[in-house]
Amino acid sequence: MDTICKNLQLLRVLDLSDTEIQSVPKTLGNLVYLRHLNLSRTKIRALHESIGRLRRLRFLGLRELDSMSSNGLLLEDLQNMSNLIDLQIDIRKIVDRNIASYGNGMLKLKEKDNLRNLEIRCCTVKSETLSAGELERSKTMFTQLHPHQCLVSLKIDGYHGTVYPEWLCFSELPNLQHLSLENSKFCERLPPICHLQKLKFLRIANLSKLRTIDMQPTAEMPSFPNVEEVGN
């Protein structure tokens, strides 16, 4: 990896997903032209802060980093990646961090007006083993992951709370077309997703305790007006 980062500085795509790689060198920051970086399902234990220099990055895959330590990924390292279009992130290890780290919304997804596709995963944690404090931290993190209104596709896998974050609604995500909510064991109520005017695909799976979807259907704002496909 160090050789690659030092000698292939014009590299545009680096896909290391499903490999045995255990670390990424600080020279990763040399790949300033990198557009696509996939580190999903690897054995990486930490990401060097130099990842924050990859300002041309459009796709970043960080799903299922089983071996990552709780302080291995600092969300603020992604702050300068203003060109991100696709972000896939696994936040299950980050729930162990101090909640104060997220008090100022360091990730600032709301400022990333190029972001179109967002996938947030934390489903591999057994929610029944989480303490009340850990559940509260997870809820706070999701609040801070508030995306920009330009978002088109959103997948949330394994949310631990009883109610999804309030930004999951038509007024905050007016351009959302694809929504997938999966594996939320304790969710009892959804925000008014029925008023997402541009929504075309909806998937709700393994939400066994779901009882209510907030809605106020009227002639001016009917429920799910443009949904073409529903999956489960």
PDB file of C-alpha atoms in Angstrom:
ATOM      1  CA  MET A   1       0.000   0.000   0.000  1.00  0.00           C
ATOM      2  CA  ASP A   2       2.779   2.430   0.852  1.00  0.00           C
ATOM      3  CA  THR A   3       4.411   1.757  -2.518  1.00  0.00           C
ATOM      4  CA  ILE A   4       1.123   2.342  -4.315  1.00  0.00           C
ATOM      5  CA  CYS A   5       0.488   5.605  -2.496  1.00  0.00           C
ATOM      6  CA  LYS A   6       4.008   6.893  -3.175  1.00  0.00           C
ATOM      7  CA  ASN A   7       4.303   5.894  -6.836  1.00  0.00           C
ATOM      8  CA  LEU A   8       0.764   6.012  -8.260  1.00  0.00           C
ATOM      9  CA  GLN A   9      -0.228   9.499  -7.218  1.00  0.00           C
ATOM     10  CA  LEU A  10      -2.518   9.935 -10.255  1.00  0.00           C
ATOM     11  CA  LEU A  11      -4.619   6.922  -9.214  1.00  0.00           C
ATOM     12  CA  ARG A  12      -8.367   7.501  -9.578  1.00  0.00           C
ATOM     13  CA  VAL A  13      -9.841   4.216  -8.243  1.00  0.00           C
ATOM     14  CA  LEU A  14      -8.697   2.086  -5.288  1.00  0.00           C
ATOM     15  CA  ASP A  15     -10.903  -0.859  -4.330  1.00  0.00           C
ATOM     16  CA  LEU A  16      -9.591  -2.943  -1.422  1.00  0.00           C
ATOM     17  CA  SER A  17     -12.917  -4.372  -0.315  1.00  0.00           C
ATOM     18  CA  ASP A  18     -13.022  -8.013   0.816  1.00  0.00           C
ATOM     19  CA  THR A  19      -9.240  -8.194   1.177  1.00  0.00           C
ATOM     20  CA  GLU A  20      -7.026  -9.086   4.138  1.00  0.00           C
ATOM     21  CA  ILE A  21      -5.479  -5.638   4.370  1.00  0.00           C
ATOM     22  CA  GLN A  22      -5.013  -4.581   8.009  1.00  0.00           C
ATOM     23  CA  SER A  23      -3.738  -1.010   7.761  1.00  0.00           C
ATOM     24  CA  VAL A  24      -3.643   2.013   5.505  1.00  0.00           C
ATOM     25  CA  PRO A  25      -0.455   4.128   5.533  1.00  0.00           C
ATOM     26  CA  LYS A  26      -0.347   7.866   6.095  1.00  0.00           C
ATOM     27  CA  THR A  27       0.800   8.205   2.479  1.00  0.00           C
ATOM     28  CA  LEU A  28      -2.816   7.508   1.462  1.00  0.00           C
ATOM     29  CA  GLY A  29      -3.186  11.273   1.562  1.00  0.00           C
ATOM     30  CA  ASN A  30      -0.813  11.481  -1.427  1.00  0.00           C
ATOM     31  CA  LEU A  31      -3.546  10.135  -3.719  1.00  0.00           C
ATOM     32  CA  VAL A  32      -5.103  13.559  -4.128  1.00  0.00           C
ATOM     33  CA  TYR A  33      -6.726  12.631  -7.461  1.00  0.00           C
ATOM     34  CA  LEU A  34      -8.512   9.597  -6.002  1.00  0.00           C
ATOM     35  CA  ARG A  35     -12.215   9.528  -6.886  1.00  0.00           C
ATOM     36  CA  HIS A  36     -13.263   6.067  -5.617  1.00  0.00           C
ATOM     37  CA  LEU A  37     -12.052   4.443  -2.383  1.00  0.00           C
ATOM     38  CA  ASN A  38     -13.600   1.247  -1.065  1.00  0.00           C
ATOM     39  CA  LEU A  39     -12.342  -0.194   2.230  1.00  0.00           C
ATOM     40  CA  SER A  40     -15.427  -2.229   3.075  1.00  0.00           C
ATOM     41  CA  ARG A  41     -15.206  -5.648   4.738  1.00  0.00           C
ATOM     42  CA  THR A  42     -11.474  -5.478   5.452  1.00  0.00           C
ATOM     43  CA  LYS A  43      -9.388  -5.980   8.600  1.00  0.00           C
ATOM     44  CA  ILE A  44      -8.296  -2.380   8.824  1.00  0.00           C
ATOM     45  CA  ARG A  45      -7.942  -1.293  12.451  1.00  0.00           C
ATOM     46  CA  ALA A  46      -7.540   2.435  11.915  1.00  0.00           C
ATOM     47  CA  LEU A  47      -7.592   5.105   9.232  1.00  0.00           C
ATOM     48  CA  HIS A  48      -4.847   7.702   9.205  1.00  0.00           C
ATOM     49  CA  GLU A  49      -6.009  11.306   9.390  1.00  0.00           C
ATOM     50  CA  SER A  50      -4.439  11.888   5.959  1.00  0.00           C
ATOM     51  CA  ILE A  51      -7.685  10.506   4.479  1.00  0.00           C
ATOM     52  CA  GLY A  52      -9.015  14.008   5.056  1.00  0.00           C
ATOM     53  CA  ARG A  53      -6.782  15.278   2.225  1.00  0.00           C
ATOM     54  CA  LEU A  54      -8.697  13.283  -0.413  1.00  0.00           C
ATOM     55  CA  ARG A  55     -10.839  16.222  -1.415  1.00  0.00           C
ATOM     56  CA  ARG A  56     -11.647  14.927  -4.905  1.00  0.00           C
ATOM     57  CA  LEU A  57     -13.141  11.716  -3.516  1.00  0.00           C
ATOM     58  CA  ARG A  58     -16.630  10.971  -4.839  1.00  0.00           C
ATOM     59  CA  PHE A  59     -17.212   7.472  -3.447  1.00  0.00           C
ATOM     60  CA  LEU A  60     -16.137   6.265  -0.011  1.00  0.00           C
ATOM     61  CA  GLY A  61     -17.001   2.776   1.231  1.00  0.00           C
ATOM     62  CA  LEU A  62     -16.430   2.075   4.935  1.00  0.00           C
ATOM     63  CA  ARG A  63     -18.885  -0.738   5.593  1.00  0.00           C
ATOM     64  CA  GLU A  64     -18.366  -3.618   8.039  1.00  0.00           C
ATOM     65  CA  LEU A  65     -14.833  -2.782   9.294  1.00  0.00           C
ATOM     66  CA  ASP A  66     -14.968  -5.570  11.867  1.00  0.00           C
ATOM     67  CA  SER A  67     -11.564  -4.931  13.391  1.00  0.00           C
ATOM     68  CA  MET A  68     -11.698  -1.145  13.583  1.00  0.00           C
ATOM     69  CA  SER A  69     -11.038   0.234  17.030  1.00  0.00           C
ATOM     70  CA  SER A  70     -13.470   2.724  18.505  1.00  0.00           C
ATOM     71  CA  ASN A  71     -11.053   5.586  17.952  1.00  0.00           C
ATOM     72  CA  GLY A  72      -9.835   4.442  14.538  1.00  0.00           C
ATOM     73  CA  LEU A  73     -12.174   6.572  12.442  1.00  0.00           C
ATOM     74  CA  LEU A  74     -12.756  10.217  13.179  1.00  0.00           C
ATOM     75  CA  LEU A  75     -15.808  11.433  11.332  1.00  0.00           C
ATOM     76  CA  GLU A  76     -14.335  14.907  11.215  1.00  0.00           C
ATOM     77  CA  ASP A  77     -11.645  13.509   8.901  1.00  0.00           C
ATOM     78  CA  LEU A  78     -14.369  13.376   6.241  1.00  0.00           C
ATOM     79  CA  GLN A  79     -15.266  17.017   6.709  1.00  0.00           C
ATOM     80  CA  ASN A  80     -13.175  18.337   3.801  1.00  0.00           C
ATOM     81  CA  MET A  81     -14.479  15.792   1.289  1.00  0.00           C
ATOM     82  CA  SER A  82     -16.880  18.236  -0.313  1.00  0.00           C
ATOM     83  CA  ASN A  83     -17.153  16.295  -3.600  1.00  0.00           C
ATOM     84  CA  LEU A  84     -18.541  13.083  -2.090  1.00  0.00           C
ATOM     85  CA  ILE A  85     -21.450  11.708  -4.115  1.00  0.00           C
ATOM     86  CA  ASP A  86     -21.680   8.255  -2.498  1.00  0.00           C
ATOM     87  CA  LEU A  87     -20.950   7.496   1.164  1.00  0.00           C
ATOM     88  CA  GLN A  88     -21.299   4.063   2.757  1.00  0.00           C
ATOM     89  CA  ILE A  89     -20.419   4.095   6.426  1.00  0.00           C
ATOM     90  CA  ASP A  90     -20.616   1.628   9.301  1.00  0.00           C
ATOM     91  CA  ILE A  91     -20.946   3.518  12.580  1.00  0.00           C
ATOM     92  CA  ARG A  92     -21.308   0.662  15.059  1.00  0.00           C
ATOM     93  CA  LYS A  93     -17.874   1.186  16.624  1.00  0.00           C
ATOM     94  CA  ILE A  94     -18.294   4.913  16.910  1.00  0.00           C
ATOM     95  CA  VAL A  95     -21.033   4.564  19.549  1.00  0.00           C
ATOM     96  CA  ASP A  96     -18.223   4.000  22.051  1.00  0.00           C
ATOM     97  CA  ARG A  97     -16.805   7.480  21.517  1.00  0.00           C
ATOM     98  CA  ASN A  98     -17.549  10.437  23.766  1.00  0.00           C
ATOM     99  CA  ILE A  99     -20.866  11.973  22.787  1.00  0.00           C
ATOM    100  CA  ALA A 100     -19.294  15.431  23.013  1.00  0.00           C
ATOM    101  CA  SER A 101     -17.353  14.635  19.849  1.00  0.00           C
ATOM    102  CA  TYR A 102     -20.545  15.089  17.886  1.00  0.00           C
ATOM    103  CA  GLY A 103     -21.887  18.147  19.627  1.00  0.00           C
ATOM    104  CA  ASN A 104     -20.902  20.477  16.784  1.00  0.00           C
ATOM    105  CA  GLY A 105     -21.930  18.193  13.938  1.00  0.00           C
ATOM    106  CA  MET A 106     -18.355  17.615  12.824  1.00  0.00           C
ATOM    107  CA  LEU A 107     -19.257  15.458   9.841  1.00  0.00           C
ATOM    108  CA  LYS A 108     -21.479  18.233   8.471  1.00  0.00           C
ATOM    109  CA  LEU A 109     -23.256  16.083   5.890  1.00  0.00           C
ATOM    110  CA  LYS A 110     -25.790  18.879   5.648  1.00  0.00           C
ATOM    111  CA  GLU A 111     -23.120  20.987   3.944  1.00  0.00           C
ATOM    112  CA  LYS A 112     -22.229  18.313   1.365  1.00  0.00           C
ATOM    113  CA  ASP A 113     -24.447  19.466  -1.486  1.00  0.00           C
ATOM    114  CA  ASN A 114     -22.937  16.928  -3.911  1.00  0.00           C
ATOM    115  CA  LEU A 115     -23.918  13.917  -1.800  1.00  0.00           C
ATOM    116  CA  ARG A 116     -26.616  11.901  -3.582  1.00  0.00           C
ATOM    117  CA  ASN A 117     -26.386   8.413  -2.058  1.00  0.00           C
ATOM    118  CA  LEU A 118     -25.968   7.662   1.646  1.00  0.00           C
ATOM    119  CA  GLU A 119     -25.858   4.274   3.358  1.00  0.00           C
ATOM    120  CA  ILE A 120     -25.593   4.092   7.154  1.00  0.00           C
ATOM    121  CA  ARG A 121     -25.073   0.689   8.737  1.00  0.00           C
ATOM    122  CA  CYS A 122     -24.856  -0.442  12.342  1.00  0.00           C
ATOM    123  CA  CYS A 123     -26.861  -3.661  12.171  1.00  0.00           C
ATOM    124  CA  THR A 124     -24.186  -6.040  13.428  1.00  0.00           C
ATOM    125  CA  VAL A 125     -24.414  -4.711  16.967  1.00  0.00           C
ATOM    126  CA  LYS A 126     -26.850  -6.673  19.117  1.00  0.00           C
ATOM    127  CA  SER A 127     -29.124  -3.891  20.265  1.00  0.00           C
ATOM    128  CA  GLU A 128     -30.368  -5.862  23.239  1.00  0.00           C
ATOM    129  CA  THR A 129     -26.860  -5.698  24.736  1.00  0.00           C
ATOM    130  CA  LEU A 130     -26.535  -1.906  24.480  1.00  0.00           C
ATOM    131  CA  SER A 131     -26.873   0.240  27.576  1.00  0.00           C
ATOM    132  CA  ALA A 132     -29.203   3.226  27.771  1.00  0.00           C
ATOM    133  CA  GLY A 133     -26.205   5.517  27.391  1.00  0.00           C
ATOM    134  CA  GLU A 134     -25.006   3.734  24.261  1.00  0.00           C
ATOM    135  CA  LEU A 135     -28.464   3.913  22.731  1.00  0.00           C
ATOM    136  CA  GLU A 136     -28.560   7.652  23.435  1.00  0.00           C
ATOM    137  CA  ARG A 137     -25.157   8.142  21.787  1.00  0.00           C
ATOM    138  CA  SER A 138     -26.305   6.199  18.742  1.00  0.00           C
ATOM    139  CA  LYS A 139     -29.394   8.396  18.516  1.00  0.00           C
ATOM    140  CA  THR A 140     -27.266  11.543  18.782  1.00  0.00           C
ATOM    141  CA  MET A 141     -24.956  10.365  16.008  1.00  0.00           C
ATOM    142  CA  PHE A 142     -27.866   9.783  13.665  1.00  0.00           C
ATOM    143  CA  THR A 143     -29.088  13.275  14.430  1.00  0.00           C
ATOM    144  CA  GLN A 144     -25.660  14.634  13.461  1.00  0.00           C
ATOM    145  CA  LEU A 145     -25.692  12.622  10.215  1.00  0.00           C
ATOM    146  CA  HIS A 146     -28.399  14.946   8.881  1.00  0.00           C
ATOM    147  CA  PRO A 147     -27.780  14.956   5.079  1.00  0.00           C
ATOM    148  CA  HIS A 148     -28.206  17.788   2.598  1.00  0.00           C
ATOM    149  CA  GLN A 149     -31.545  18.277   0.856  1.00  0.00           C
ATOM    150  CA  CYS A 150     -29.980  17.114  -2.419  1.00  0.00           C
ATOM    151  CA  LEU A 151     -29.911  13.473  -1.221  1.00  0.00           C
ATOM    152  CA  VAL A 152     -31.550  11.060  -3.691  1.00  0.00           C
ATOM    153  CA  SER A 153     -30.999   7.635  -2.102  1.00  0.00           C
ATOM    154  CA  LEU A 154     -30.880   6.686   1.584  1.00  0.00           C
ATOM    155  CA  LYS A 155     -30.400   3.313   3.261  1.00  0.00           C
ATOM    156  CA  ILE A 156     -30.392   2.892   7.046  1.00  0.00           C
ATOM    157  CA  ASP A 157     -29.584  -0.606   8.261  1.00  0.00           C
ATOM    158  CA  GLY A 158     -29.850  -1.462  11.936  1.00  0.00           C
ATOM    159  CA  TYR A 159     -30.988   1.765  13.603  1.00  0.00           C
ATOM    160  CA  HIS A 160     -31.241   1.094  17.352  1.00  0.00           C
ATOM    161  CA  GLY A 161     -33.785   3.720  18.408  1.00  0.00           C
ATOM    162  CA  THR A 162     -37.553   3.515  18.763  1.00  0.00           C
ATOM    163  CA  VAL A 163     -38.092   6.499  16.455  1.00  0.00           C
ATOM    164  CA  TYR A 164     -36.049   7.436  13.394  1.00  0.00           C
ATOM    165  CA  PRO A 165     -34.370  10.872  13.311  1.00  0.00           C
ATOM    166  CA  GLU A 166     -36.702  13.763  12.548  1.00  0.00           C
ATOM    167  CA  TRP A 167     -34.717  14.760   9.459  1.00  0.00           C
ATOM    168  CA  LEU A 168     -36.179  11.713   7.724  1.00  0.00           C
ATOM    169  CA  CYS A 169     -39.143  13.686   6.358  1.00  0.00           C
ATOM    170  CA  PHE A 170     -40.327  15.477   3.241  1.00  0.00           C
ATOM    171  CA  SER A 171     -39.354  18.968   4.389  1.00  0.00           C
ATOM    172  CA  GLU A 172     -35.713  17.948   5.021  1.00  0.00           C
ATOM    173  CA  LEU A 173     -35.258  15.497   2.121  1.00  0.00           C
ATOM    174  CA  PRO A 174     -37.476  16.854  -0.673  1.00  0.00           C
ATOM    175  CA  ASN A 175     -35.497  15.130  -3.458  1.00  0.00           C
ATOM    176  CA  LEU A 176     -35.358  11.638  -1.974  1.00  0.00           C
ATOM    177  CA  GLN A 177     -36.330   8.969  -4.512  1.00  0.00           C
ATOM    178  CA  HIS A 178     -35.060   5.739  -2.950  1.00  0.00           C
ATOM    179  CA  LEU A 179     -35.519   4.844   0.725  1.00  0.00           C
ATOM    180  CA  SER A 180     -34.591   1.586   2.462  1.00  0.00           C
ATOM    181  CA  LEU A 181     -35.086   1.031   6.207  1.00  0.00           C
ATOM    182  CA  GLU A 182     -33.940  -2.368   7.484  1.00  0.00           C
ATOM    183  CA  ASN A 183     -33.286  -4.338  10.663  1.00  0.00           C
ATOM    184  CA  SER A 184     -34.473  -1.882  13.277  1.00  0.00           C
ATOM    185  CA  LYS A 185     -35.659  -4.128  16.099  1.00  0.00           C
ATOM    186  CA  PHE A 186     -37.053  -1.429  18.341  1.00  0.00           C
ATOM    187  CA  CYS A 187     -38.507   1.113  15.918  1.00  0.00           C
ATOM    188  CA  GLU A 188     -42.169   1.759  16.734  1.00  0.00           C
ATOM    189  CA  ARG A 189     -42.841   4.902  14.697  1.00  0.00           C
ATOM    190  CA  LEU A 190     -41.644   6.474  11.452  1.00  0.00           C
ATOM    191  CA  PRO A 191     -41.607  10.194  10.607  1.00  0.00           C
ATOM    192  CA  PRO A 192     -43.997  11.349   7.838  1.00  0.00           C
ATOM    193  CA  ILE A 193     -42.164   9.595   5.009  1.00  0.00           C
ATOM    194  CA  CYS A 194     -45.485   9.220   3.206  1.00  0.00           C
ATOM    195  CA  HIS A 195     -45.173  12.856   2.129  1.00  0.00           C
ATOM    196  CA  LEU A 196     -41.858  12.389   0.318  1.00  0.00           C
ATOM    197  CA  GLN A 197     -43.163  13.724  -2.976  1.00  0.00           C
ATOM    198  CA  LYS A 198     -40.395  12.332  -5.221  1.00  0.00           C
ATOM    199  CA  LEU A 199     -40.096   8.925  -3.553  1.00  0.00           C
ATOM    200  CA  LYS A 200     -40.255   6.114  -6.132  1.00  0.00           C
ATOM    201  CA  PHE A 201     -38.881   3.100  -4.253  1.00  0.00           C
ATOM    202  CA  LEU A 202     -39.583   2.176  -0.645  1.00  0.00           C
ATOM    203  CA  ARG A 203     -38.251  -0.804   1.279  1.00  0.00           C
ATOM    204  CA  ILE A 204     -39.152  -1.504   4.912  1.00  0.00           C
ATOM    205  CA  ALA A 205     -37.765  -4.812   6.202  1.00  0.00           C
ATOM    206  CA  ASN A 206     -37.423  -6.418   9.636  1.00  0.00           C
ATOM    207  CA  LEU A 207     -39.068  -3.641  11.622  1.00  0.00           C
ATOM    208  CA  SER A 208     -41.109  -6.035  13.714  1.00  0.00           C
ATOM    209  CA  LYS A 209     -42.291  -3.448  16.258  1.00  0.00           C
ATOM    210  CA  LEU A 210     -43.339  -0.802  13.753  1.00  0.00           C
ATOM    211  CA  ARG A 211     -46.846   0.412  14.551  1.00  0.00           C
ATOM    212  CA  THR A 212     -47.207   3.913  13.147  1.00  0.00           C
ATOM    213  CA  ILE A 213     -46.150   6.066  10.209  1.00  0.00           C
ATOM    214  CA  ASP A 214     -46.861   9.701  10.906  1.00  0.00           C
ATOM    215  CA  MET A 215     -49.025  11.186   8.172  1.00  0.00           C
ATOM    216  CA  GLN A 216     -51.497  13.917   7.425  1.00  0.00           C
ATOM    217  CA  PRO A 217     -52.857  13.011   3.981  1.00  0.00           C
ATOM    218  CA  THR A 218     -54.852  15.743   2.303  1.00  0.00           C
ATOM    219  CA  ALA A 219     -55.961  16.485  -1.236  1.00  0.00           C
ATOM    220  CA  GLU A 220     -52.942  18.779  -1.586  1.00  0.00           C
ATOM    221  CA  MET A 221     -50.523  16.268  -0.061  1.00  0.00           C
ATOM    222  CA  PRO A 222     -51.578  12.643  -0.672  1.00  0.00           C
ATOM    223  CA  SER A 223     -49.630   9.725   0.786  1.00  0.00           C
ATOM    224  CA  PHE A 224     -46.801   8.250  -1.322  1.00  0.00           C
ATOM    225  CA  PRO A 225     -47.954  10.020  -4.504  1.00  0.00           C
ATOM    226  CA  ASN A 226     -45.168   8.737  -6.779  1.00  0.00           C
ATOM    227  CA  VAL A 227     -44.077   5.409  -5.273  1.00  0.00           C
ATOM    228  CA  GLU A 228     -43.629   2.856  -8.067  1.00  0.00           C
ATOM    229  CA  GLU A 229     -42.119  -0.053  -6.142  1.00  0.00           C
ATOM    230  CA  VAL A 230     -42.362  -1.337  -2.584  1.00  0.00           C
ATOM    231  CA  GLY A 231     -39.979  -4.019  -1.281  1.00  0.00           C
ATOM    232  CA  ASN A 232     -39.742  -5.959   1.962  1.00  0.00           C
TER     233      ASN A 232
END
